[in-house]
CSV table of C-alpha atoms in Angstrom, one decimal:
chain,number,residue,atom,x,y,z
A,114,UNK,CA,33.1,86.0,-17.6
A,115,UNK,CA,34.5,88.3,-20.3
A,116,UNK,CA,36.9,87.1,-23.1
A,117,UNK,CA,40.0,88.5,-21.3
A,118,UNK,CA,39.1,86.6,-18.1
A,119,UNK,CA,38.5,83.4,-20.0
A,120,UNK,CA,41.8,83.8,-21.8
A,121,UNK,CA,43.7,84.4,-18.5
A,122,UNK,CA,42.0,81.4,-16.9
A,123,UNK,CA,42.8,79.2,-19.9
A,124,UNK,CA,46.5,80.3,-19.7
A,125,UNK,CA,46.6,79.7,-16.0
A,126,UNK,CA,45.2,76.2,-16.4
A,127,UNK,CA,47.6,75.4,-19.2
A,128,UNK,CA,50.5,76.3,-16.9
A,129,UNK,CA,49.3,74.1,-14.1
A,130,UNK,CA,50.9,70.6,-13.6
A,131,UNK,CA,47.8,68.4,-13.1
A,132,UNK,CA,49.6,65.1,-13.6
A,133,UNK,CA,49.0,64.1,-10.0
A,134,UNK,CA,45.2,64.3,-10.4
A,135,UNK,CA,44.7,63.1,-14.0
A,136,UNK,CA,44.0,59.5,-12.9
A,137,UNK,CA,40.8,60.6,-11.1
A,138,UNK,CA,39.4,61.7,-14.5
A,139,UNK,CA,39.9,58.3,-16.0
A,140,UNK,CA,37.4,55.5,-15.4
A,141,UNK,CA,38.7,53.1,-12.8
A,142,UNK,CA,41.6,55.4,-12.2
A,143,UNK,CA,40.7,55.3,-8.5
A,144,UNK,CA,38.1,52.7,-7.7
A,145,UNK,CA,37.1,54.0,-4.3
A,146,UNK,CA,36.6,57.6,-5.2
A,147,UNK,CA,35.2,56.5,-8.5
A,148,UNK,CA,32.5,54.7,-6.6
A,149,UNK,CA,31.8,57.7,-4.4
A,150,UNK,CA,31.4,59.8,-7.6
A,151,UNK,CA,29.0,57.3,-9.1
A,152,UNK,CA,26.9,57.3,-5.9
A,153,UNK,CA,26.7,61.0,-5.9
A,154,UNK,CA,25.7,61.1,-9.5
A,155,UNK,CA,22.9,58.6,-8.8
A,156,UNK,CA,21.6,60.5,-5.8
A,157,UNK,CA,18.5,62.4,-7.1
A,158,UNK,CA,19.0,65.1,-4.4
A,159,UNK,CA,22.5,66.0,-5.6
A,160,UNK,CA,22.9,64.8,-9.2
A,161,UNK,CA,26.7,64.9,-9.0
A,162,UNK,CA,27.2,68.0,-6.9
A,163,UNK,CA,29.1,67.5,-3.6
A,164,UNK,CA,28.1,71.1,-2.7
A,165,UNK,CA,29.8,72.3,0.5
A,166,UNK,CA,32.3,69.6,1.2
A,167,UNK,CA,34.1,68.6,4.4
A,168,UNK,CA,37.1,66.3,4.4
A,169,UNK,CA,37.1,65.3,8.0
A,170,UNK,CA,40.5,63.8,8.1
A,171,UNK,CA,42.5,65.1,5.1
A,172,UNK,CA,45.6,64.0,3.4
A,173,UNK,CA,47.4,64.3,0.1
A,174,UNK,CA,45.3,61.7,-1.6
A,175,UNK,CA,41.9,63.1,-0.7
A,176,UNK,CA,43.1,66.6,-1.4
A,177,UNK,CA,44.2,65.6,-4.9
A,178,UNK,CA,40.8,64.0,-5.5
A,179,UNK,CA,39.0,67.2,-4.5
A,180,UNK,CA,41.3,69.2,-6.8
A,181,UNK,CA,40.3,66.8,-9.6
A,182,UNK,CA,36.7,67.7,-9.0
A,183,UNK,CA,37.3,71.4,-8.9
A,184,UNK,CA,39.3,71.0,-12.2
A,185,UNK,CA,37.0,68.3,-13.6
A,186,UNK,CA,35.9,70.1,-16.7
A,187,UNK,CA,39.5,71.0,-17.7
A,188,UNK,CA,40.6,67.4,-17.0
A,189,UNK,CA,37.8,65.9,-19.1
A,190,UNK,CA,38.7,68.1,-22.0
A,191,UNK,CA,42.4,67.7,-21.8
A,192,UNK,CA,43.2,64.2,-20.5
A,193,UNK,CA,43.6,61.4,-23.0
A,194,UNK,CA,41.1,58.6,-22.2
A,195,UNK,CA,39.2,60.7,-19.6
A,196,UNK,CA,35.7,59.3,-19.1
A,197,UNK,CA,34.9,59.9,-15.4
A,198,UNK,CA,31.8,61.4,-13.9
A,199,UNK,CA,31.2,65.1,-14.4
A,200,UNK,CA,30.8,65.9,-10.7
A,201,UNK,CA,31.2,69.2,-9.1
A,202,UNK,CA,32.0,70.9,-5.7
A,203,UNK,CA,31.2,74.4,-4.5
A,204,UNK,CA,33.8,74.6,-1.8
A,205,UNK,CA,35.9,72.5,0.6
A,206,UNK,CA,37.0,72.4,4.2
A,207,UNK,CA,39.9,70.0,5.1
A,208,UNK,CA,40.6,69.1,8.7
A,209,UNK,CA,43.8,67.5,10.1
A,210,UNK,CA,45.0,67.1,13.7
A,211,UNK,CA,48.7,67.2,12.6
A,212,UNK,CA,50.4,70.6,11.8
A,213,UNK,CA,52.9,69.0,9.4
A,214,UNK,CA,50.1,67.5,7.5
A,215,UNK,CA,48.2,70.8,7.4
A,216,UNK,CA,51.2,72.5,5.9
A,217,UNK,CA,51.7,69.8,3.4
A,218,UNK,CA,48.1,69.7,2.3
A,219,UNK,CA,47.9,73.5,2.1
A,220,UNK,CA,51.1,73.7,0.0
A,221,UNK,CA,49.6,71.1,-2.4
A,222,UNK,CA,46.3,73.0,-2.6
A,223,UNK,CA,48.4,76.0,-3.7
A,224,UNK,CA,50.3,73.9,-6.2
A,225,UNK,CA,47.0,72.7,-7.7
A,226,UNK,CA,45.5,76.1,-7.6
A,227,UNK,CA,42.5,75.4,-5.4
A,228,UNK,CA,43.6,77.3,-2.3
A,229,UNK,CA,40.9,79.9,-3.0
A,230,UNK,CA,38.2,77.3,-3.1
A,231,UNK,CA,38.5,76.2,0.5
A,232,UNK,CA,40.3,76.1,3.8
A,233,UNK,CA,42.8,73.7,5.4
A,234,UNK,CA,42.3,73.7,9.2
A,235,UNK,CA,44.1,72.1,12.1
A,236,UNK,CA,41.8,70.7,14.8
A,237,UNK,CA,40.8,67.7,16.8
A,238,UNK,CA,37.3,66.3,16.7
A,239,UNK,CA,37.6,65.1,20.3
A,240,UNK,CA,37.7,68.5,21.8
A,241,UNK,CA,34.5,69.5,23.5
A,242,UNK,CA,33.1,66.0,23.7
A,243,UNK,CA,32.3,64.8,27.2
A,244,UNK,CA,32.8,61.3,28.6
A,245,UNK,CA,29.1,60.6,28.1
A,246,UNK,CA,29.4,61.6,24.4
A,247,UNK,CA,27.6,64.9,24.8
A,248,UNK,CA,29.0,67.6,22.6
A,249,UNK,CA,29.5,70.9,24.5
A,250,UNK,CA,28.8,73.5,21.8
A,251,UNK,CA,29.3,77.1,22.9
A,252,UNK,CA,27.0,78.7,20.3
A,253,UNK,CA,25.8,81.3,22.8
A,254,UNK,CA,29.3,82.7,23.2
A,255,UNK,CA,30.6,85.5,21.1
A,256,UNK,CA,34.2,84.4,21.9
A,257,UNK,CA,35.4,82.4,18.9
A,258,UNK,CA,38.2,80.9,21.0
A,259,UNK,CA,35.5,79.1,23.1
A,260,UNK,CA,33.8,77.5,20.1
A,261,UNK,CA,34.4,74.0,19.0
A,262,UNK,CA,35.9,73.0,15.7
A,263,UNK,CA,33.6,74.2,12.9
A,264,UNK,CA,30.9,75.0,15.4
A,265,UNK,CA,27.8,76.4,13.6
A,266,UNK,CA,28.9,75.2,10.1
A,267,UNK,CA,27.1,72.6,8.0
A,268,UNK,CA,28.2,70.8,4.9
A,269,UNK,CA,26.3,68.9,2.1
A,270,UNK,CA,28.8,66.1,2.0
A,271,UNK,CA,31.4,64.8,4.5
A,272,UNK,CA,34.2,62.4,3.7
A,273,UNK,CA,35.9,60.2,6.4
A,274,UNK,CA,38.8,58.8,4.4
A,275,UNK,CA,40.5,56.2,6.6
A,276,UNK,CA,39.7,58.6,9.4
A,277,UNK,CA,38.4,56.0,11.9
A,278,UNK,CA,41.6,54.0,11.6
A,279,UNK,CA,43.8,57.0,12.1
A,280,UNK,CA,42.1,58.3,15.2
A,281,UNK,CA,44.0,56.0,17.6
A,282,UNK,CA,47.2,58.0,16.7
A,283,UNK,CA,45.7,61.3,17.8
A,284,UNK,CA,42.6,60.7,20.1
A,285,UNK,CA,42.7,57.1,21.4
A,286,UNK,CA,39.4,55.5,22.4
A,287,UNK,CA,37.3,58.2,20.6
A,288,UNK,CA,36.4,56.1,17.6
A,289,UNK,CA,32.9,55.2,19.0
A,290,UNK,CA,32.0,58.9,19.1
A,291,UNK,CA,33.4,60.3,15.8
A,292,UNK,CA,30.2,59.9,13.8
A,293,UNK,CA,28.2,61.6,16.6
A,294,UNK,CA,30.7,64.5,16.4
A,295,UNK,CA,30.4,64.8,12.6
A,296,UNK,CA,26.6,64.5,12.2
A,297,UNK,CA,25.7,68.0,13.5
A,298,UNK,CA,27.9,69.3,10.6
A,299,UNK,CA,26.0,67.3,8.0
A,300,UNK,CA,23.0,69.1,6.4
A,301,UNK,CA,19.7,67.2,6.4
A,302,UNK,CA,19.6,64.9,3.3
A,303,UNK,CA,23.4,65.2,3.1
A,304,UNK,CA,25.7,62.2,2.7
A,305,UNK,CA,28.7,60.9,4.7
A,306,UNK,CA,31.1,58.7,2.9
A,307,UNK,CA,33.3,56.4,5.0
A,308,UNK,CA,36.4,54.8,3.5
A,309,UNK,CA,38.1,52.2,5.6
A,310,UNK,CA,40.3,49.1,5.7
A,311,UNK,CA,39.0,45.8,7.0
A,312,UNK,CA,41.5,44.7,9.7
A,313,UNK,CA,43.9,42.1,8.6
A,314,UNK,CA,43.8,38.7,10.4
A,315,UNK,CA,46.8,37.6,12.5
A,316,UNK,CA,47.4,34.7,10.2
A,317,UNK,CA,45.9,32.9,7.1
A,318,UNK,CA,46.6,29.7,5.3
A,319,UNK,CA,48.5,30.1,2.0
A,320,UNK,CA,50.9,32.6,0.5
A,321,UNK,CA,49.1,35.7,1.8
A,322,UNK,CA,50.2,34.9,5.3
A,323,UNK,CA,53.5,36.8,4.6
A,324,UNK,CA,51.5,40.0,4.6
A,325,UNK,CA,50.0,39.1,8.0
A,326,UNK,CA,53.6,38.6,9.3
A,327,UNK,CA,54.7,41.9,7.8
A,328,UNK,CA,51.7,43.7,9.5
A,329,UNK,CA,52.6,42.2,12.9
A,330,UNK,CA,56.3,43.0,12.7
A,331,UNK,CA,55.6,46.6,11.4
A,332,UNK,CA,53.2,47.2,14.3
A,333,UNK,CA,55.7,45.8,16.8
A,334,UNK,CA,58.3,48.3,15.4
A,335,UNK,CA,55.9,51.2,15.8
A,336,UNK,CA,55.1,50.3,19.4
A,337,UNK,CA,58.8,49.7,20.3
A,338,UNK,CA,59.5,53.2,18.9
A,339,UNK,CA,56.9,54.5,21.5
A,340,UNK,CA,54.4,55.5,18.7
A,341,UNK,CA,50.8,54.4,18.3
A,342,UNK,CA,49.6,52.2,15.6
A,343,UNK,CA,46.6,52.9,13.4
A,344,UNK,CA,43.6,50.8,14.5
A,345,UNK,CA,41.3,49.8,11.7
A,346,UNK,CA,37.7,48.8,12.3
A,347,UNK,CA,35.6,46.2,10.4
A,348,UNK,CA,32.7,47.3,8.1
A,349,UNK,CA,30.0,46.0,10.4
A,350,UNK,CA,31.3,48.1,13.3
A,351,UNK,CA,31.2,51.2,11.0
A,352,UNK,CA,27.6,50.4,9.9
A,353,UNK,CA,26.4,50.0,13.5
A,354,UNK,CA,28.0,53.2,14.7
A,355,UNK,CA,26.7,55.2,11.7
A,356,UNK,CA,23.2,54.0,12.6
A,357,UNK,CA,23.6,54.8,16.2
A,358,UNK,CA,24.6,58.3,15.2
A,359,UNK,CA,21.2,58.7,13.5
A,360,UNK,CA,22.2,58.1,9.9
A,361,UNK,CA,20.8,55.7,7.4
A,362,UNK,CA,23.2,53.3,5.7
A,363,UNK,CA,22.4,53.5,2.0
A,364,UNK,CA,25.1,51.4,0.3
A,365,UNK,CA,28.3,49.6,0.9
A,366,UNK,CA,31.0,48.3,-1.4
A,367,UNK,CA,34.1,46.2,-0.8
A,368,UNK,CA,37.3,46.1,-2.8
A,369,UNK,CA,39.8,43.2,-2.4
A,370,UNK,CA,43.4,44.2,-1.8
A,371,UNK,CA,46.1,42.7,-4.0
A,372,UNK,CA,49.6,43.1,-2.6
A,373,UNK,CA,52.7,43.0,-4.8
A,374,UNK,CA,56.3,43.0,-3.6
A,375,UNK,CA,56.7,46.8,-3.8
A,376,UNK,CA,53.6,47.3,-1.6
A,377,UNK,CA,54.9,44.8,1.0
A,378,UNK,CA,58.3,46.5,1.0
A,379,UNK,CA,56.7,49.9,1.7
A,380,UNK,CA,55.1,48.4,4.8
A,381,UNK,CA,58.5,46.8,5.8
A,382,UNK,CA,60.1,50.2,5.4
A,383,UNK,CA,57.6,51.7,7.8
A,384,UNK,CA,59.1,49.3,10.4
A,385,UNK,CA,62.7,50.2,9.3
A,386,UNK,CA,62.0,53.9,9.8
A,387,UNK,CA,61.3,53.2,13.5
A,388,UNK,CA,64.5,51.3,14.3
A,389,UNK,CA,66.4,54.4,15.2
A,390,UNK,CA,63.9,55.0,18.0
A,391,UNK,CA,64.2,51.6,19.6
A,392,UNK,CA,65.3,51.4,23.3
A,393,UNK,CA,68.6,49.8,22.4
A,394,UNK,CA,70.9,49.4,19.3
A,395,UNK,CA,71.0,45.6,19.8
A,396,UNK,CA,67.3,45.3,19.7
A,397,UNK,CA,67.1,47.5,16.6
A,398,UNK,CA,69.8,45.4,14.9
A,399,UNK,CA,67.9,42.1,15.5
A,400,UNK,CA,64.6,43.6,14.4
A,401,UNK,CA,66.4,44.8,11.3
A,402,UNK,CA,67.3,41.2,10.5
A,403,UNK,CA,63.7,40.2,10.9
A,404,UNK,CA,62.6,42.9,8.5
A,405,UNK,CA,65.3,41.9,5.9
A,406,UNK,CA,64.1,38.3,6.1
A,407,UNK,CA,60.5,39.4,5.5
A,408,UNK,CA,61.6,41.3,2.4
A,409,UNK,CA,63.2,38.2,1.0
A,410,UNK,CA,60.2,36.1,1.9
A,411,UNK,CA,57.8,38.5,0.3
A,412,UNK,CA,59.9,38.5,-2.9
A,413,UNK,CA,59.9,34.7,-3.0
A,414,UNK,CA,56.1,34.5,-2.4
A,415,UNK,CA,55.1,37.1,-4.9
A,416,UNK,CA,57.4,35.8,-7.6
A,417,UNK,CA,55.7,32.4,-7.4
A,418,UNK,CA,52.2,34.0,-8.1
A,419,UNK,CA,51.1,34.2,-11.7
A,420,UNK,CA,50.0,37.9,-11.2
A,421,UNK,CA,52.9,38.7,-8.9
A,422,UNK,CA,50.4,39.5,-6.2
A,423,UNK,CA,48.6,37.9,-3.2
A,424,UNK,CA,45.1,38.9,-2.2
A,425,UNK,CA,44.3,39.6,1.4
A,426,UNK,CA,41.5,41.6,3.0
A,427,UNK,CA,39.6,44.5,1.5
A,428,UNK,CA,39.0,48.2,1.5
A,429,UNK,CA,35.4,49.4,1.8
A,430,UNK,CA,33.2,52.4,1.2
A,431,UNK,CA,30.1,52.9,3.3
A,432,UNK,CA,27.5,55.5,2.2
A,433,UNK,CA,25.3,57.0,4.9
A,434,UNK,CA,22.7,59.7,4.7
A,435,UNK,CA,21.2,62.1,7.3
A,436,UNK,CA,17.4,61.9,7.2
A,437,UNK,CA,15.8,65.0,5.8
A,438,UNK,CA,13.6,65.4,8.8
A,439,UNK,CA,15.9,63.7,11.3
A,440,UNK,CA,16.8,65.2,14.7
A,441,UNK,CA,20.3,64.3,15.9
A,442,UNK,CA,21.2,64.4,19.5
A,443,UNK,CA,24.4,66.2,20.6
């Protein structure tokens, strides 16, 4: 790169607003993605490079993390307190089944100046998968319209960021086959990182029970609005299905979730956003009262805690790897 090009690049980077992604350059700025970066750095086959990267169920949060990797050198040099891993990424492909999400993610990719580093694609992993789980690839066809999503393409790293829990909203009952569908796109020796949420119990003893009540009422609102709830799966289910798909589970890590009042209110507001879609105004009005009572109860509970938070459940990261000499059935 000549001096003029370097100067233009420096000027372009200086003009970018990277405030949304700075936290990823700070140690413990995001514990889940920080753990993934640590694992990638410790992998002797990759030494911190994610290579060709597939975000199998993209969203704003994972897109910002990818942008932080693509801009990592700049962030490390220009962010106060930056001390994260010096990881890298060659390119990215981001998949979503929702057109609104695709537009939102693409717009953010442009805003963060990474649109030339990858693609944001709309697609559904369920397409082309038979009832017996067999994947009907059309690789012999020259007609691109007959090929499945990303047919013929492989990646060094795949991220499934809360993907399994979100599937029920787009492809109900496909959760048990999602890893089988992804594995053909993972290069031998490549890694699949799964981020998920351990399902919350229906009830618990103690102050954290208010969050169980909020979850139940929120989901009731979603169903009464004729929408589908996300369905989270426990970590042991994830590990079993990764192994059934032919992958080796390398590591797992759990992170307890601490809910403050603002976090609880966000979940209550999800319920409130569905009230206008209820079958009757009377039902919506009564459910609105239930939600208001839950907001009051959550404030009372959290204000009595020394930290202002209650602990319930956990997020998890599962690290799986495709054997270097492993054949995977499709």
